[in-house]
Amino acid sequence: MSLRSPEQRSRTFTGILVNTALANITTSYLWFALTFWVYLETRNVIATGVIGGAYMLLIALSSISFGTFVDRYRKLAVMRFAAGFTLVMFVLSGVMFLLTPTPRLLDLTQPWFWIFTMIILVGAVVENMRNVALSTTVTILIEPDRRANANGMVGMVQGLAFIVTSVLSGLSVGLLGMGWTVVVAVVLTVLAFAHLLTLRMPEEVRVAATDAHGAFDLRGSIAAVMAITGLFALILFSTFNNFIGGVYMALMDPYGLEMFPVEVWGAVFALGSTGFIIGGALIGKFGLGANPLRSLLLAVVAMGFLGAVFTIREWAWLYIAGIWLYLILIPVVEAAEQTVIQQVVPLNRQGRVFGFAMAFESAAAPITAFLIAPIAQFWIIPYARSEEGSAQLAPLLGEGVSRGIALVFLIAGIIMIAAALLAFLTPVYRRVSATYAQAAAENASDTAAGNGSDADAGTISERDAAPRPPAG
């Protein structure tokens, strides 16, 4: 049985969530600032595209290891390791910035820029291990019928991080410069690490018995995913969002920085990011309905539509409104996937499943980012700014310096809509929905019988510890 009441466990989860939010704010703050700084100094979308794509690619390559460690070790220990590693990387980046002249650091043909970027990137990537662990703490600390709401709160906190970091990053780069921005990031990382050391989770007296092996249990991750009927398809569904996300990763900041000064762009993105908070809060209040997968696909359709039209004219209000509405929907996609996994996957395999999902989904964004950045830089943007291209695009996309980027967004959005609508028609969509409904009914019957989810990770019930047989 649980060591503490649901209310006590919920308070512990809130502490972990707040700490993770501070860590995410710090990482995003430095990462946003690096992207702003590089584009403003070089005006090169290839550089921003490669930076963003490399970040997502490293997450894809490392997430299997993250999931393996989460399954093999106590969740708070994993979080503390990630926090300490990120702190070391950010300190190294500050030392390098101090010792390397800025002109050499910004020369893309020299190794110093790429070394500096990779140090920050690696620190930011390892911090993502905390997010995998956070998803498993929802299973340990939150009752099954409240997990969708908890996942919504995670989305709300992430939205708050977007707001804070976009404002701070723009102001830091515009007013303080990159050097002091690194100093601020180091200080915030120290505070997050110190707070994490004060947290306790007595439910996890020892790690639940697991079949995870080594540091990169790819075979075990695949087996954990394939043990649940349709789970791989769910990961594919979620990946739809990341394909278009790669386009935005490469081009949304350049589009905004062409429209606004860097200080204003940070504030504008912060305003749009309030949508993230609203979306997470709505899920926290109302949940995701009886079928989270259906909610996920409907959100993806809406996101594709918004992505297609929010730059159809170079109007500031349209761009801000589009970002705001788009970000309202992101927590729906993320919370839906997490809720299904937490419901149908045993706790002792969840780390690898979440890691596998993160790896698979993160790999989609670099593909589009690496492809679209040079295509946009060398062909689409020059064509749209030419006399002939401008005249041809004007009836559809209006006039402005960023019509080439708008054309890319339009095409990406249409592809997104088509992919999500086709997913509704597949047999696997019905199988995943049925698997979730079956697991939800089993958990409800267990709760009614007085056999609620065992919160002690060292004494997890046999039903939760054993692999669940495929449904259907």
Short mmCIF file of C-alpha atoms in Angstrom, two decimals:
data_model
loop_
_atom_site.label_atom_id
_atom_site.label_comp_id
_atom_site.label_asym_id
_atom_site.label_seq_id
_atom_site.Cartn_x
_atom_site.Cartn_y
_atom_site.Cartn_z
CA MET A 1 0.00 0.00 0.00
CA SER A 2 1.07 3.65 -0.41
CA LEU A 3 3.32 5.08 2.29
CA ARG A 4 1.48 8.42 2.33
CA SER A 5 -1.88 9.85 1.39
CA PRO A 6 -2.56 11.04 -2.17
CA GLU A 7 -2.45 14.64 -0.93
CA GLN A 8 1.00 14.18 0.59
CA ARG A 9 2.33 12.50 -2.54
CA SER A 10 0.83 15.27 -4.65
CA ARG A 11 2.72 17.87 -2.62
CA THR A 12 5.97 15.98 -3.21
CA PHE A 13 5.23 15.84 -6.92
CA THR A 14 4.62 19.59 -6.91
CA GLY A 15 8.05 20.15 -5.36
CA ILE A 16 9.71 17.98 -8.01
CA LEU A 17 7.73 19.73 -10.73
CA VAL A 18 8.74 23.20 -9.53
CA ASN A 19 12.39 22.14 -9.34
CA THR A 20 12.29 20.68 -12.84
CA ALA A 21 10.63 23.88 -14.05
CA LEU A 22 13.53 25.95 -12.67
CA ALA A 23 16.02 23.66 -14.40
CA ASN A 24 14.09 23.84 -17.68
CA ILE A 25 13.87 27.63 -17.42
CA THR A 26 17.63 27.85 -17.02
CA THR A 27 18.37 25.53 -19.93
CA SER A 28 15.86 27.23 -22.24
CA TYR A 29 17.10 30.67 -21.18
CA LEU A 30 20.66 29.91 -22.25
CA TRP A 31 19.60 27.98 -25.35
CA PHE A 32 17.22 30.72 -26.56
CA ALA A 33 19.90 33.32 -25.91
CA LEU A 34 22.49 31.37 -27.90
CA THR A 35 20.10 31.12 -30.87
CA PHE A 36 19.23 34.83 -30.73
CA TRP A 37 22.88 35.83 -30.37
CA VAL A 38 24.12 33.68 -33.23
CA TYR A 39 21.45 34.87 -35.67
CA LEU A 40 21.86 38.55 -34.77
CA GLU A 41 25.64 38.35 -35.15
CA THR A 42 25.70 36.24 -38.34
CA ARG A 43 22.22 36.65 -39.95
CA ASN A 44 22.65 33.05 -41.05
CA VAL A 45 19.63 30.71 -40.80
CA ILE A 46 21.88 27.74 -41.53
CA ALA A 47 23.67 28.35 -38.23
CA THR A 48 20.42 28.52 -36.26
CA GLY A 49 19.04 25.52 -38.12
CA VAL A 50 22.15 23.43 -37.44
CA ILE A 51 22.18 24.46 -33.77
CA GLY A 52 18.53 23.55 -33.28
CA GLY A 53 18.81 20.39 -35.33
CA ALA A 54 21.93 19.24 -33.51
CA TYR A 55 20.18 19.76 -30.18
CA MET A 56 17.26 17.56 -31.17
CA LEU A 57 19.56 15.00 -32.80
CA LEU A 58 21.60 14.61 -29.61
CA ILE A 59 18.41 14.18 -27.61
CA ALA A 60 17.36 11.47 -30.07
CA LEU A 61 20.70 9.68 -29.74
CA SER A 62 20.86 9.90 -25.94
CA SER A 63 17.25 9.32 -24.90
CA ILE A 64 17.53 5.51 -24.89
CA SER A 65 20.34 5.85 -22.36
CA PHE A 66 18.29 8.34 -20.35
CA GLY A 67 15.40 5.89 -20.15
CA THR A 68 17.70 3.00 -19.23
CA PHE A 69 19.22 4.97 -16.34
CA VAL A 70 15.79 6.05 -15.13
CA ASP A 71 14.67 2.41 -14.96
CA ARG A 72 17.88 1.24 -13.27
CA TYR A 73 18.32 3.95 -10.63
CA ARG A 74 16.20 5.93 -8.20
CA LYS A 75 14.48 8.84 -9.89
CA LEU A 76 15.82 11.56 -7.58
CA ALA A 77 19.36 10.22 -7.98
CA VAL A 78 19.00 10.48 -11.76
CA MET A 79 17.71 14.04 -11.47
CA ARG A 80 20.61 15.05 -9.23
CA PHE A 81 23.18 13.57 -11.60
CA ALA A 82 21.65 15.43 -14.55
CA ALA A 83 21.61 18.71 -12.61
CA GLY A 84 25.26 18.36 -11.59
CA PHE A 85 26.41 17.49 -15.11
CA THR A 86 24.56 20.46 -16.61
CA LEU A 87 26.15 22.78 -14.06
CA VAL A 88 29.64 21.60 -15.04
CA MET A 89 28.93 22.14 -18.76
CA PHE A 90 27.55 25.64 -18.24
CA VAL A 91 30.58 26.61 -16.15
CA LEU A 92 32.87 25.35 -18.94
CA SER A 93 30.97 27.42 -21.51
CA GLY A 94 31.50 30.51 -19.36
CA VAL A 95 35.22 29.85 -19.09
CA MET A 96 35.48 29.40 -22.86
CA PHE A 97 33.54 32.59 -23.57
CA LEU A 98 35.85 34.49 -21.21
CA LEU A 99 39.04 33.15 -22.81
CA THR A 100 38.05 33.30 -26.51
CA PRO A 101 37.80 36.64 -28.38
CA THR A 102 34.25 37.21 -29.66
CA PRO A 103 35.20 37.54 -33.37
CA ARG A 104 36.89 34.13 -33.26
CA LEU A 105 33.99 32.64 -31.32
CA LEU A 106 31.53 33.79 -34.01
CA ASP A 107 33.60 32.61 -36.99
CA LEU A 108 31.60 29.65 -38.28
CA THR A 109 34.62 28.39 -40.23
CA GLN A 110 36.64 27.97 -37.04
CA PRO A 111 36.17 25.21 -34.41
CA TRP A 112 35.71 27.59 -31.46
CA PHE A 113 32.12 28.46 -32.31
CA TRP A 114 31.14 24.81 -32.66
CA ILE A 115 32.98 23.77 -29.48
CA PHE A 116 31.29 26.55 -27.50
CA THR A 117 27.90 25.61 -28.94
CA MET A 118 28.42 21.90 -28.26
CA ILE A 119 29.35 22.49 -24.62
CA ILE A 120 26.10 24.37 -24.02
CA LEU A 121 24.18 21.87 -26.14
CA VAL A 122 25.46 18.82 -24.23
CA GLY A 123 24.62 20.43 -20.90
CA ALA A 124 21.12 21.23 -22.13
CA VAL A 125 20.61 17.73 -23.55
CA VAL A 126 21.60 15.93 -20.35
CA GLU A 127 19.18 18.14 -18.42
CA ASN A 128 16.41 16.42 -20.41
CA MET A 129 17.09 13.25 -18.42
CA ARG A 130 15.16 14.98 -15.65
CA ASN A 131 12.06 15.16 -17.86
CA VAL A 132 12.12 11.38 -18.44
CA ALA A 133 12.39 10.84 -14.69
CA LEU A 134 9.60 13.36 -14.07
CA SER A 135 7.19 11.36 -16.22
CA THR A 136 7.81 8.25 -14.11
CA THR A 137 7.26 10.16 -10.86
CA VAL A 138 3.73 10.88 -12.07
CA THR A 139 3.13 7.11 -12.02
CA ILE A 140 4.69 6.74 -8.56
CA LEU A 141 3.06 9.72 -6.87
CA ILE A 142 -0.26 10.41 -8.65
CA GLU A 143 -3.41 8.29 -8.66
CA PRO A 144 -4.31 6.82 -12.10
CA ASP A 145 -7.47 8.87 -12.57
CA ARG A 146 -5.54 12.10 -11.96
CA ARG A 147 -2.50 11.47 -14.15
CA ALA A 148 -3.87 13.29 -17.21
CA ASN A 149 -4.46 16.31 -14.98
CA ALA A 150 -0.91 16.05 -13.57
CA ASN A 151 0.48 15.84 -17.09
CA GLY A 152 -1.48 18.97 -17.90
CA MET A 153 0.17 20.72 -14.97
CA VAL A 154 3.54 19.67 -16.38
CA GLY A 155 2.55 21.36 -19.64
CA MET A 156 1.46 24.49 -17.79
CA VAL A 157 4.80 24.74 -15.99
CA GLN A 158 6.64 24.25 -19.28
CA GLY A 159 4.61 27.12 -20.69
CA LEU A 160 5.69 29.30 -17.80
CA ALA A 161 9.29 28.38 -18.62
CA PHE A 162 8.73 29.50 -22.22
CA ILE A 163 7.41 32.87 -21.07
CA VAL A 164 10.18 33.53 -18.58
CA THR A 165 13.00 32.38 -20.83
CA SER A 166 11.86 34.15 -23.99
CA VAL A 167 11.65 37.46 -22.14
CA LEU A 168 14.89 36.97 -20.21
CA SER A 169 16.81 35.67 -23.23
CA GLY A 170 15.84 38.59 -25.45
CA LEU A 171 16.64 41.12 -22.73
CA SER A 172 19.91 39.38 -21.82
CA VAL A 173 21.22 39.31 -25.37
CA GLY A 174 20.02 42.83 -26.11
CA LEU A 175 21.08 44.51 -22.86
CA LEU A 176 23.67 42.32 -21.10
CA GLY A 177 25.36 40.39 -23.89
CA MET A 178 26.11 36.69 -24.15
CA GLY A 179 28.80 36.63 -21.45
CA TRP A 180 26.55 37.82 -18.62
CA THR A 181 23.81 35.57 -19.94
CA VAL A 182 26.05 32.56 -19.30
CA VAL A 183 26.76 33.85 -15.79
CA VAL A 184 23.03 34.12 -15.04
CA ALA A 185 22.49 30.58 -16.34
CA VAL A 186 25.22 29.22 -14.06
CA VAL A 187 23.70 30.92 -11.00
CA LEU A 188 20.22 29.57 -11.76
CA THR A 189 21.61 26.07 -12.28
CA VAL A 190 23.32 26.20 -8.88
CA LEU A 191 20.04 27.21 -7.24
CA ALA A 192 18.11 24.38 -8.93
CA PHE A 193 20.75 21.83 -7.92
CA ALA A 194 20.76 23.02 -4.30
CA HIS A 195 16.96 22.84 -4.09
CA LEU A 196 16.94 19.35 -5.60
CA LEU A 197 19.21 18.12 -2.81
CA THR A 198 16.52 19.07 -0.26
CA LEU A 199 13.73 16.99 -1.88
CA ARG A 200 12.77 13.52 -0.62
CA MET A 201 10.55 10.82 -2.13
CA PRO A 202 10.06 8.10 0.53
CA GLU A 203 7.81 6.07 -1.79
CA GLU A 204 10.93 5.06 -3.70
CA VAL A 205 12.85 3.23 -0.97
CA ARG A 206 14.60 1.22 -3.66
CA VAL A 207 14.34 0.85 -7.41
CA ALA A 208 11.61 -1.45 -8.69
CA ALA A 209 13.02 -4.73 -10.08
CA THR A 210 13.70 -4.20 -13.77
CA ASP A 211 15.10 -6.07 -16.74
CA ALA A 212 17.07 -3.01 -17.93
CA HIS A 213 20.73 -3.73 -18.68
CA GLY A 214 23.82 -1.63 -19.36
CA ALA A 215 23.78 2.05 -20.27
CA PHE A 216 21.99 1.78 -23.63
CA ASP A 217 19.31 -0.89 -23.45
CA LEU A 218 17.95 -0.55 -26.97
CA ARG A 219 16.73 -4.15 -27.09
CA GLY A 220 14.90 -3.76 -23.79
CA SER A 221 13.41 -0.45 -24.91
CA ILE A 222 12.06 -1.95 -28.11
CA ALA A 223 10.73 -4.97 -26.22
CA ALA A 224 8.97 -2.69 -23.71
CA VAL A 225 7.32 -0.75 -26.53
CA MET A 226 6.33 -3.81 -28.55
CA ALA A 227 4.89 -5.59 -25.50
CA ILE A 228 1.90 -3.22 -25.64
CA THR A 229 -0.31 -3.48 -28.68
CA GLY A 230 -0.20 -0.29 -30.75
CA LEU A 231 2.23 1.59 -28.49
CA PHE A 232 4.71 2.07 -31.31
CA ALA A 233 1.88 3.56 -33.37
CA LEU A 234 1.17 6.03 -30.58
CA ILE A 235 4.78 7.17 -30.75
CA LEU A 236 4.40 7.57 -34.51
CA PHE A 237 1.29 9.68 -34.00
CA SER A 238 3.15 11.98 -31.63
CA THR A 239 6.02 12.24 -34.09
CA PHE A 240 3.74 14.00 -36.60
CA ASN A 241 3.98 17.11 -34.44
CA ASN A 242 7.77 16.98 -34.48
CA PHE A 243 8.12 16.97 -38.25
CA ILE A 244 6.63 20.43 -38.48
CA GLY A 245 8.41 21.33 -35.26
CA GLY A 246 11.70 21.01 -37.11
CA VAL A 247 10.57 23.63 -39.61
CA TYR A 248 9.67 26.02 -36.81
CA MET A 249 12.92 25.24 -35.02
CA ALA A 250 14.92 26.42 -37.99
CA LEU A 251 12.82 29.36 -39.15
CA MET A 252 10.49 30.75 -36.49
CA ASP A 253 13.14 32.80 -34.66
CA PRO A 254 14.52 34.26 -37.92
CA TYR A 255 10.96 35.18 -38.93
CA GLY A 256 10.31 36.87 -35.60
CA LEU A 257 13.68 38.64 -35.53
CA GLU A 258 13.03 40.08 -39.00
CA MET A 259 9.72 41.46 -37.73
CA PHE A 260 10.80 42.68 -34.26
CA PRO A 261 13.95 43.88 -32.45
CA VAL A 262 15.46 41.13 -30.29
CA GLU A 263 14.21 42.65 -27.02
CA VAL A 264 10.69 42.98 -28.43
CA TRP A 265 10.77 39.51 -29.99
CA GLY A 266 11.51 37.98 -26.60
CA ALA A 267 8.49 39.76 -25.14
CA VAL A 268 6.32 38.81 -28.13
CA PHE A 269 7.21 35.14 -27.78
CA ALA A 270 6.50 35.40 -24.07
CA LEU A 271 3.04 36.75 -24.84
CA GLY A 272 2.39 33.90 -27.27
CA SER A 273 3.68 31.41 -24.73
CA THR A 274 0.88 32.23 -22.31
CA GLY A 275 -1.06 29.84 -24.55
CA PHE A 276 1.12 27.02 -23.22
CA ILE A 277 0.03 27.84 -19.68
CA ILE A 278 -3.62 28.05 -20.66
CA GLY A 279 -3.46 24.72 -22.51
CA GLY A 280 -1.79 22.99 -19.58
CA ALA A 281 -4.21 24.55 -17.10
CA LEU A 282 -7.23 23.40 -19.12
CA ILE A 283 -5.92 19.82 -19.12
CA GLY A 284 -5.13 20.10 -15.41
CA LYS A 285 -8.75 21.11 -14.81
CA PHE A 286 -10.69 18.95 -17.30
CA GLY A 287 -8.32 16.13 -18.33
CA LEU A 288 -8.22 14.69 -21.85
CA GLY A 289 -11.49 12.84 -22.10
CA ALA A 290 -12.11 9.12 -22.38
CA ASN A 291 -9.74 8.69 -25.34
CA PRO A 292 -6.52 10.75 -25.06
CA LEU A 293 -5.33 9.47 -28.45
CA ARG A 294 -8.32 11.02 -30.19
CA SER A 295 -7.58 14.31 -28.40
CA LEU A 296 -3.97 14.07 -29.58
CA LEU A 297 -4.85 13.68 -33.26
CA LEU A 298 -7.46 16.45 -33.19
CA ALA A 299 -4.84 18.74 -31.66
CA VAL A 300 -2.35 17.82 -34.39
CA VAL A 301 -4.91 18.69 -37.10
CA ALA A 302 -5.52 22.07 -35.47
CA MET A 303 -1.77 22.69 -35.13
CA GLY A 304 -1.26 21.97 -38.82
CA PHE A 305 -3.96 24.49 -39.73
CA LEU A 306 -2.44 27.15 -37.50
CA GLY A 307 1.04 26.48 -38.87
CA ALA A 308 -0.25 26.94 -42.39
CA VAL A 309 -2.01 30.26 -41.85
CA PHE A 310 -0.28 32.20 -39.05
CA THR A 311 2.26 33.74 -41.44
CA ILE A 312 0.00 33.97 -44.48
CA ARG A 313 0.43 37.75 -44.17
CA GLU A 314 3.29 39.60 -42.51
CA TRP A 315 1.10 40.97 -39.75
CA ALA A 316 2.42 41.10 -36.20
CA TRP A 317 -0.97 40.39 -34.61
CA LEU A 318 -1.50 37.31 -36.82
CA TYR A 319 1.91 35.91 -35.95
CA ILE A 320 1.39 36.44 -32.21
CA ALA A 321 -2.13 34.99 -32.26
CA GLY A 322 -0.94 31.97 -34.24
CA ILE A 323 1.87 31.25 -31.80
CA TRP A 324 -0.53 31.64 -28.88
CA LEU A 325 -3.12 29.21 -30.28
CA TYR A 326 -0.44 26.76 -31.44
CA LEU A 327 1.10 26.64 -27.98
CA ILE A 328 -2.28 26.03 -26.35
CA LEU A 329 -2.36 22.73 -28.25
CA ILE A 330 1.16 21.47 -27.54
CA PRO A 331 0.33 20.37 -23.94
CA VAL A 332 -2.58 18.33 -25.33
CA VAL A 333 -0.25 16.33 -27.60
CA GLU A 334 2.37 15.79 -24.91
CA ALA A 335 -0.04 15.01 -22.07
CA ALA A 336 -2.05 12.59 -24.20
CA GLU A 337 1.00 10.49 -25.05
CA GLN A 338 2.28 10.51 -21.46
CA THR A 339 -1.12 9.58 -20.04
CA VAL A 340 -1.48 6.56 -22.31
CA ILE A 341 2.05 5.32 -21.54
CA GLN A 342 1.57 5.76 -17.78
CA GLN A 343 -1.68 3.83 -18.00
CA VAL A 344 -0.57 0.83 -20.06
CA VAL A 345 3.19 0.40 -19.39
CA PRO A 346 4.52 -1.14 -16.12
CA LEU A 347 6.53 1.28 -13.99
CA ASN A 348 9.74 -0.76 -14.24
CA ARG A 349 9.74 -0.25 -18.02
CA GLN A 350 8.42 3.29 -18.25
CA GLY A 351 11.82 4.97 -18.28
CA ARG A 352 12.87 3.09 -21.40
CA VAL A 353 9.51 3.62 -23.08
CA PHE A 354 9.61 7.36 -22.42
CA GLY A 355 13.25 7.43 -23.52
CA PHE A 356 12.45 5.51 -26.70
CA ALA A 357 9.56 7.86 -27.44
CA MET A 358 11.76 10.90 -26.86
CA ALA A 359 14.46 9.45 -29.13
CA PHE A 360 12.08 8.59 -31.94
CA GLU A 361 10.15 11.85 -31.80
CA SER A 362 13.22 14.04 -31.38
CA ALA A 363 14.82 12.49 -34.46
CA ALA A 364 12.02 13.88 -36.63
CA ALA A 365 12.77 17.55 -35.94
CA PRO A 366 16.49 17.47 -36.93
CA ILE A 367 15.59 15.86 -40.25
CA THR A 368 13.37 18.74 -41.22
CA ALA A 369 15.60 21.37 -39.58
CA PHE A 370 18.75 20.20 -41.37
CA LEU A 371 16.90 19.96 -44.67
CA ILE A 372 14.87 23.14 -44.54
CA ALA A 373 17.53 25.58 -43.28
CA PRO A 374 19.84 25.38 -46.34
CA ILE A 375 16.90 25.06 -48.74
CA ALA A 376 15.33 28.19 -47.26
CA GLN A 377 18.64 30.10 -47.13
CA PHE A 378 19.82 29.39 -50.67
CA TRP A 379 16.64 28.89 -52.69
CA ILE A 380 13.27 29.69 -51.12
CA ILE A 381 14.12 33.00 -49.39
CA PRO A 382 16.07 34.44 -52.38
CA TYR A 383 13.27 33.36 -54.73
CA ALA A 384 10.59 34.97 -52.54
CA ARG A 385 12.59 38.23 -52.36
CA SER A 386 13.21 38.35 -56.10
CA GLU A 387 10.94 40.50 -58.26
CA GLU A 388 9.47 37.47 -60.01
CA GLY A 389 8.98 35.39 -56.87
CA SER A 390 7.50 38.27 -54.92
CA ALA A 391 4.93 38.89 -57.64
CA GLN A 392 3.98 35.19 -57.82
CA LEU A 393 3.60 34.78 -54.06
CA ALA A 394 1.79 38.08 -53.39
CA PRO A 395 -1.76 36.83 -54.14
CA LEU A 396 -1.38 33.93 -51.68
CA LEU A 397 1.05 35.22 -49.07
CA GLY A 398 1.02 38.98 -49.46
CA GLU A 399 4.18 41.06 -49.44
CA GLY A 400 7.10 41.29 -47.04
CA VAL A 401 10.71 40.29 -46.51
CA SER A 402 9.83 36.90 -44.97
CA ARG A 403 7.46 35.52 -47.62
CA GLY A 404 9.84 32.64 -48.30
CA ILE A 405 9.62 31.46 -44.69
CA ALA A 406 5.83 31.87 -44.84
CA LEU A 407 5.72 29.59 -47.89
CA VAL A 408 7.64 26.90 -46.00
CA PHE A 409 5.24 27.16 -43.04
CA LEU A 410 2.21 26.87 -45.34
CA ILE A 411 3.45 23.68 -47.00
CA ALA A 412 4.49 22.12 -43.67
CA GLY A 413 1.09 22.83 -42.14
CA ILE A 414 -0.78 21.20 -45.02
CA ILE A 415 1.38 18.08 -44.72
CA MET A 416 0.70 17.99 -40.97
CA ILE A 417 -3.07 18.11 -41.44
CA ALA A 418 -3.04 15.34 -44.05
CA ALA A 419 -0.90 13.04 -41.89
CA ALA A 420 -3.13 13.42 -38.82
CA LEU A 421 -6.36 12.89 -40.76
CA LEU A 422 -4.97 9.73 -42.35
CA ALA A 423 -3.99 8.43 -38.90
CA PHE A 424 -7.66 8.51 -37.84
CA LEU A 425 -8.44 5.98 -40.58
CA THR A 426 -5.87 3.36 -39.58
CA PRO A 427 -6.82 0.12 -37.77
CA VAL A 428 -4.00 0.69 -35.29
CA TYR A 429 -5.72 3.87 -34.06
CA ARG A 430 -8.68 1.74 -32.98
CA ARG A 431 -6.38 -0.85 -31.35
CA VAL A 432 -4.47 1.75 -29.32
CA SER A 433 -7.75 3.31 -28.18
CA ALA A 434 -9.03 -0.11 -27.11
CA THR A 435 -5.81 -0.92 -25.23
CA TYR A 436 -6.05 2.32 -23.28
CA ALA A 437 -9.73 1.75 -22.47
CA GLN A 438 -8.98 -1.77 -21.20
CA ALA A 439 -6.12 -0.57 -18.97
CA ALA A 440 -8.24 2.28 -17.60
CA ALA A 441 -11.05 -0.14 -16.74
CA GLU A 442 -8.60 -2.49 -14.96
CA ASN A 443 -7.17 0.37 -12.89
CA ALA A 444 -10.67 1.55 -12.01
CA SER A 445 -11.67 -1.93 -10.84
CA ASP A 446 -8.48 -2.23 -8.76
CA THR A 447 -9.19 1.11 -7.11
CA ALA A 448 -12.78 0.11 -6.36
CA ALA A 449 -11.50 -3.12 -4.78
CA GLY A 450 -9.10 -1.20 -2.55
CA ASN A 451 -5.92 -2.24 -4.42
CA GLY A 452 -4.78 1.20 -5.50
CA SER A 453 -1.51 1.84 -7.20
CA ASP A 454 1.35 0.93 -4.92
CA ALA A 455 3.55 3.96 -4.57
CA ASP A 456 6.53 2.16 -3.05
CA ALA A 457 8.85 1.57 -6.00
CA GLY A 458 10.56 -1.16 -4.02
CA THR A 459 7.35 -3.07 -3.35
CA ILE A 460 5.43 -2.38 -6.52
CA SER A 461 2.53 -4.73 -7.02
CA GLU A 462 2.97 -7.75 -9.27
CA ARG A 463 0.39 -6.38 -11.69
CA ASP A 464 2.42 -3.18 -12.17
CA ALA A 465 5.84 -4.85 -12.14
CA ALA A 466 5.13 -7.57 -14.66
CA PRO A 467 4.92 -6.84 -18.39
CA ARG A 468 1.30 -6.48 -19.38
CA PRO A 469 0.25 -8.96 -22.09
CA PRO A 470 -0.74 -7.43 -25.42
CA ALA A 471 -4.40 -6.53 -25.59
CA GLY A 472 -6.53 -7.79 -28.42
#
